[in-house]
PDB file of C-alpha atoms in Angstrom:
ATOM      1  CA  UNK B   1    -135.074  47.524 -35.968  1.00  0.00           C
ATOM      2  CA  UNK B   2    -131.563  48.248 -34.311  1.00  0.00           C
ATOM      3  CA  UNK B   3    -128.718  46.417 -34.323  1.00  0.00           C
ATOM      4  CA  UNK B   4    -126.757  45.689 -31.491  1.00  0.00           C
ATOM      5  CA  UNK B   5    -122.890  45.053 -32.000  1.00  0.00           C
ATOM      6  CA  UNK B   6    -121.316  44.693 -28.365  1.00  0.00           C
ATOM      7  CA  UNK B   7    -117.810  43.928 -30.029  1.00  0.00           C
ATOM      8  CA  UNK B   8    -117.886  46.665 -32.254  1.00  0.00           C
ATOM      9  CA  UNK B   9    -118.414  49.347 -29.915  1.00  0.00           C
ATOM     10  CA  UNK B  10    -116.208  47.747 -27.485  1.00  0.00           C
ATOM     11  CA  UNK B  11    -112.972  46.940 -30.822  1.00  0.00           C
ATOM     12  CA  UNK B  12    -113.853  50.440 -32.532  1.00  0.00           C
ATOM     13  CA  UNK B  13    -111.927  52.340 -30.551  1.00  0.00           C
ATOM     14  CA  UNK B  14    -108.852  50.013 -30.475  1.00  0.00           C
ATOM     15  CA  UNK B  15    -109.038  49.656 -34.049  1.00  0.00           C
ATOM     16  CA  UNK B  16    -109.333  53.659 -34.974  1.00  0.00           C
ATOM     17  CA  UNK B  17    -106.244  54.310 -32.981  1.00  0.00           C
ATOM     18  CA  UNK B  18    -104.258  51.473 -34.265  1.00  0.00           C
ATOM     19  CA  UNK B  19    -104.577  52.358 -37.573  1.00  0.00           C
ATOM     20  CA  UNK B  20    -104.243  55.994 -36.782  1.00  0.00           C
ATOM     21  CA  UNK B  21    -100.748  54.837 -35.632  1.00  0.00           C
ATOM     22  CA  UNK B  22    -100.073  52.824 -38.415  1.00  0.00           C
ATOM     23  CA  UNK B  23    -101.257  55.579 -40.860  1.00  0.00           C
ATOM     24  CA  UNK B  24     -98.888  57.924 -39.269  1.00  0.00           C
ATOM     25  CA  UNK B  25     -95.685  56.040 -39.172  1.00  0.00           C
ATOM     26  CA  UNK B  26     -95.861  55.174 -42.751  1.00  0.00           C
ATOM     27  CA  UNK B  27     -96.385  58.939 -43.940  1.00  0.00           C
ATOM     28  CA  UNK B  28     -93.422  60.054 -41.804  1.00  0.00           C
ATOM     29  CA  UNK B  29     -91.132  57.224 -43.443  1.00  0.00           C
ATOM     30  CA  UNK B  30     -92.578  58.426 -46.703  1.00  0.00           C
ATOM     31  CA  UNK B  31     -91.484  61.991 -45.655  1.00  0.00           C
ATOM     32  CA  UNK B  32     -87.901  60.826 -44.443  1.00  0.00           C
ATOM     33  CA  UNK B  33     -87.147  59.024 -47.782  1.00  0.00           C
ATOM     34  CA  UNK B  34     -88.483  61.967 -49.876  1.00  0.00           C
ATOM     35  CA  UNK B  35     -86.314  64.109 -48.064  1.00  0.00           C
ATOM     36  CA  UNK B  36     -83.313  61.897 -48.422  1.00  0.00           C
ATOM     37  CA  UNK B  37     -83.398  60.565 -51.565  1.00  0.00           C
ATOM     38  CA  UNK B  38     -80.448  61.756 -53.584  1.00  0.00           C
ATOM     39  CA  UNK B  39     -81.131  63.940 -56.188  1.00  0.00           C
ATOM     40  CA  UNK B  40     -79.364  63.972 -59.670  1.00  0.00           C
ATOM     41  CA  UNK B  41     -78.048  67.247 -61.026  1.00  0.00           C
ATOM     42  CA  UNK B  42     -77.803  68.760 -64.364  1.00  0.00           C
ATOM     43  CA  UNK B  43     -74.710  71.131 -63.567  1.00  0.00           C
ATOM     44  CA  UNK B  44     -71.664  70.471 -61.681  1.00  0.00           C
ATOM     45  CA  UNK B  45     -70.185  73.428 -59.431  1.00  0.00           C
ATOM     46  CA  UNK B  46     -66.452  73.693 -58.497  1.00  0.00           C
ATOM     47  CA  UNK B  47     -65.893  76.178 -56.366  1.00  0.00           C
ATOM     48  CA  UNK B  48     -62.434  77.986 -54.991  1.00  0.00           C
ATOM     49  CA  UNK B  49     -61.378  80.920 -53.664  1.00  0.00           C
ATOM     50  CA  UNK B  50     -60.243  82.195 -56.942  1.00  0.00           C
ATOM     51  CA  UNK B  51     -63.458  81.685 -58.540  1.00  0.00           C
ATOM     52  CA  UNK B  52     -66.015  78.900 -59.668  1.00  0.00           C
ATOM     53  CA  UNK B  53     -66.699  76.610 -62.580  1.00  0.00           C
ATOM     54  CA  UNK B  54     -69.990  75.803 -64.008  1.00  0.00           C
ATOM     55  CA  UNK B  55     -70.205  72.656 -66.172  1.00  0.00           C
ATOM     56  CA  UNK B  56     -73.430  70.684 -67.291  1.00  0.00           C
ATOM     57  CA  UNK B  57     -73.722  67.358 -67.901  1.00  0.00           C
ATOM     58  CA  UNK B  58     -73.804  67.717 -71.664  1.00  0.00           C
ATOM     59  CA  UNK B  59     -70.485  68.984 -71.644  1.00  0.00           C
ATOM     60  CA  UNK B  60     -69.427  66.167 -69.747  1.00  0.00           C
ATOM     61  CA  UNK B  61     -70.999  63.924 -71.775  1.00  0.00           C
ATOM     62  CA  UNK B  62     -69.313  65.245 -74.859  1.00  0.00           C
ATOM     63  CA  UNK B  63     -66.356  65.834 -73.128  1.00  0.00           C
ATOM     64  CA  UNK B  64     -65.973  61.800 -72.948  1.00  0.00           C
ATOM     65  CA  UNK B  65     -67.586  61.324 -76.188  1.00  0.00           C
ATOM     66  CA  UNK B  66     -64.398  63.539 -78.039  1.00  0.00           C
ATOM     67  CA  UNK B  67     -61.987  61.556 -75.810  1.00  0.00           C
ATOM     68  CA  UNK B  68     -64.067  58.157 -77.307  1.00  0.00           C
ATOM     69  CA  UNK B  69     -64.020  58.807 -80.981  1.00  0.00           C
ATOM     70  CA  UNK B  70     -60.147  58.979 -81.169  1.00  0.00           C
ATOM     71  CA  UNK B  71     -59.555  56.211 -79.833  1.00  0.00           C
ATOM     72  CA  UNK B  72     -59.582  52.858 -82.350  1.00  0.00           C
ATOM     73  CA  UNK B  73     -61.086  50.422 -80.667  1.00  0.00           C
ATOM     74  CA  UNK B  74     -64.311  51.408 -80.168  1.00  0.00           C
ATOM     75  CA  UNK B  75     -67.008  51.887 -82.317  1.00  0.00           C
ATOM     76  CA  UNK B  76     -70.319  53.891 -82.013  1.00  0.00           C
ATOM     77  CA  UNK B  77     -69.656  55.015 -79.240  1.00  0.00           C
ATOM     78  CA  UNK B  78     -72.546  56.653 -76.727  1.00  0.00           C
ATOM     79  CA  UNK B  79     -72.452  58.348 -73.488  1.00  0.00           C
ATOM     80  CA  UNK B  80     -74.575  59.246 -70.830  1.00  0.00           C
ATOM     81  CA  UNK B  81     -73.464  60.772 -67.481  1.00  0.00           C
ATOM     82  CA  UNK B  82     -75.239  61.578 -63.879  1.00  0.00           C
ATOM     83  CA  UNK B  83     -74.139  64.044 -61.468  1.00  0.00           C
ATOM     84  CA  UNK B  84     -74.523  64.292 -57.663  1.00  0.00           C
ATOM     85  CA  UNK B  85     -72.863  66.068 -54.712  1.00  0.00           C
ATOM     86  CA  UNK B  86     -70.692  63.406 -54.042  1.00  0.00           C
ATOM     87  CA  UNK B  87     -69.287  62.500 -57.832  1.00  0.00           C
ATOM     88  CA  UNK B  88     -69.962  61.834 -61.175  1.00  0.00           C
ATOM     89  CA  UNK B  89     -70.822  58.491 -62.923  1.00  0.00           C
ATOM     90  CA  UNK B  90     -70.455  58.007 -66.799  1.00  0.00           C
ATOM     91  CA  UNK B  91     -71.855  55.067 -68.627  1.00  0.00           C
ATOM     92  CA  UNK B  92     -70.009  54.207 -72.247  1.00  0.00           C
ATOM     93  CA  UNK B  93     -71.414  51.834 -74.680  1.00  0.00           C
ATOM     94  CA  UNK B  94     -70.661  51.070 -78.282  1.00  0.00           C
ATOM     95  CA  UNK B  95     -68.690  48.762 -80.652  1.00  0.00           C
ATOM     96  CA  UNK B  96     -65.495  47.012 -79.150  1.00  0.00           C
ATOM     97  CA  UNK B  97     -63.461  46.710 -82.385  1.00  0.00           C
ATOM     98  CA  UNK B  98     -61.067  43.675 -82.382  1.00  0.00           C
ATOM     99  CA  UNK B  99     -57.862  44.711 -81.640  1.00  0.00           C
ATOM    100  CA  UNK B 100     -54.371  43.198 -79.558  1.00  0.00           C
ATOM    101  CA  UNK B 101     -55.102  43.899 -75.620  1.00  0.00           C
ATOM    102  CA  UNK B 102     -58.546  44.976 -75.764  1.00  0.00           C
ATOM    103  CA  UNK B 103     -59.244  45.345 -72.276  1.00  0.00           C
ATOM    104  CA  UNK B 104     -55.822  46.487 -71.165  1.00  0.00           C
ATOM    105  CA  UNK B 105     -56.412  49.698 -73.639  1.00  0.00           C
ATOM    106  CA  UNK B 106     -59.800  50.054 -72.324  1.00  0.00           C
ATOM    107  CA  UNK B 107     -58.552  50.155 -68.745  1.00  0.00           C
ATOM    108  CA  UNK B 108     -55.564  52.143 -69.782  1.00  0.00           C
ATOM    109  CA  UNK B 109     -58.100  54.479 -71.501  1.00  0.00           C
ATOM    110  CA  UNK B 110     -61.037  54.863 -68.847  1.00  0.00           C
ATOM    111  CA  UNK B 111     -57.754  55.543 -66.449  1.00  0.00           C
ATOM    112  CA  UNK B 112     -57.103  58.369 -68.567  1.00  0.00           C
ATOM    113  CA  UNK B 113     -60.288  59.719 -69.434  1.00  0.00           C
ATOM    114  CA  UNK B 114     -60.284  60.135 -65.395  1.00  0.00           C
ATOM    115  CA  UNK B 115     -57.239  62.046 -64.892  1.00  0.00           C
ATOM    116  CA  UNK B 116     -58.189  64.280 -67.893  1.00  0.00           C
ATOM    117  CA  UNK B 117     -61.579  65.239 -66.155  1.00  0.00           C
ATOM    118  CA  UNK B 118     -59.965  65.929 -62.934  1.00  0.00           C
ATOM    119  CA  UNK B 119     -57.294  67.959 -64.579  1.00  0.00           C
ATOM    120  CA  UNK B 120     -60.185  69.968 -66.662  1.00  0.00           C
ATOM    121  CA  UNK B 121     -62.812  70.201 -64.250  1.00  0.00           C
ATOM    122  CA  UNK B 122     -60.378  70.779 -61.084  1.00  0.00           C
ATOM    123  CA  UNK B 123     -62.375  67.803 -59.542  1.00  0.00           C
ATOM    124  CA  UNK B 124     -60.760  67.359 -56.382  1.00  0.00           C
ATOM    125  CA  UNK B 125     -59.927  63.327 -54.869  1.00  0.00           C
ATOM    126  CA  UNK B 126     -62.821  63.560 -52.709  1.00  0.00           C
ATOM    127  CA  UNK B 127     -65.247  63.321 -55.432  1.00  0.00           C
ATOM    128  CA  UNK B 128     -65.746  60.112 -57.074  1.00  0.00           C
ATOM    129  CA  UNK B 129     -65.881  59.646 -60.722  1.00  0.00           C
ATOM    130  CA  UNK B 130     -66.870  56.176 -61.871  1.00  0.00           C
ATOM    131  CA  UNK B 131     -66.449  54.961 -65.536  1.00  0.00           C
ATOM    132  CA  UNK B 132     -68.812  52.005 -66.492  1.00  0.00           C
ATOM    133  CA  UNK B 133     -68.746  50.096 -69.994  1.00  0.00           C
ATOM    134  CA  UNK B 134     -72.171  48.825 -70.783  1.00  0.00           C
ATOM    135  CA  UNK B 135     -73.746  47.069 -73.322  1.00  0.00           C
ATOM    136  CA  UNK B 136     -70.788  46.228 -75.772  1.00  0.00           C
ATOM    137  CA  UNK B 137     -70.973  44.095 -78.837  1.00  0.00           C
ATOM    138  CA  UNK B 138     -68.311  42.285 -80.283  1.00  0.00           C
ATOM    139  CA  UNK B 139     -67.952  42.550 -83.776  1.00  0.00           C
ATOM    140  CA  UNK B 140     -66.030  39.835 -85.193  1.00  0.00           C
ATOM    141  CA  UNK B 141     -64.740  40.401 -89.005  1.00  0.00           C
ATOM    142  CA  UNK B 142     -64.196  36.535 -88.942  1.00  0.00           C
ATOM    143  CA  UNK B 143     -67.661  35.683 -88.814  1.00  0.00           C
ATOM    144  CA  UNK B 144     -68.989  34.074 -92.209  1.00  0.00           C
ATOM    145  CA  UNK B 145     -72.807  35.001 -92.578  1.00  0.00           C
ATOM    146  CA  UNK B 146     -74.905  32.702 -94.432  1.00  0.00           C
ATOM    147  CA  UNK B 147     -75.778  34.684 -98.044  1.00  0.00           C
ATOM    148  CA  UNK B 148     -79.222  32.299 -97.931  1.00  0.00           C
ATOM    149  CA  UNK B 149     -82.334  34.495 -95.336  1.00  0.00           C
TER     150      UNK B 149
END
């Protein structure tokens, strides 16, 4: 007993190079974003003719974390950085104390924090270094908690 499929054998062919196509277009876009995709590094390089500077991110990380512990009006404080070719992004979360101004001395602060890493890691205006503040609780002393669970 045979078959006969006229539509397949006259479709197969279209279909097989269709999805040949198909199958080859998606593993070259697969390719191009592999290749592309920007990759995080653990040390940051700073190079001049004088000589260069190695840092890693844990030293940038505790770098901030120093700068954080001084200052009053945050609490807890915790820091995690990332590093790429094209700058450096720190996130900061913690306690925000109460305190007069809160958010002018955290802008006035974050300002500082990234003049001081220019100034110590000789990171030049090209590079971008971008502060965020995530995750902050407010901790209110005013707040009466019920004694009864």
């Amino acid at each position: 007993m045979s078959l006969k499929l006229g539509w397949l054998e006259q479709y197969e062919p279209i279909y097989l190079f269709w999805s040949g196509v198909i199958l080859a277009v998606l593993l070259i876009i697969f390719l191009l974003i592999t290749l592309f995709w920007p990759r995080s590094q653990s040390l940051y390089l700073h190079q001049k003719s004088d000589g260069q500077v190695t840092v890693s991110k844990k030293a940038i990380e505790h770098f901030a974390l120093s700068a954080l512990q001084h200052e009053p009006f945050i609490g807890n404080p915790k820091v995690s950085s990332k590093l790429s070719r094209k700058g450096i992004t720190l996130k900061i979360s913690g306690d925000l104390l109460n305190s007069v101004n809160a958010k002018q001395q955290t802008a006035n602060f974050l300002n500082q924090l990234k003049k001081d890493l220019r100034i110590c890691l000789g990171i030049s205006e090209q590079k971008k270094i971008k502060i965020r503040l995530v995750d902050f609780n407010e901790l209110d002393a005013n707040v009466h908690k019920s004694r009864v669970v």
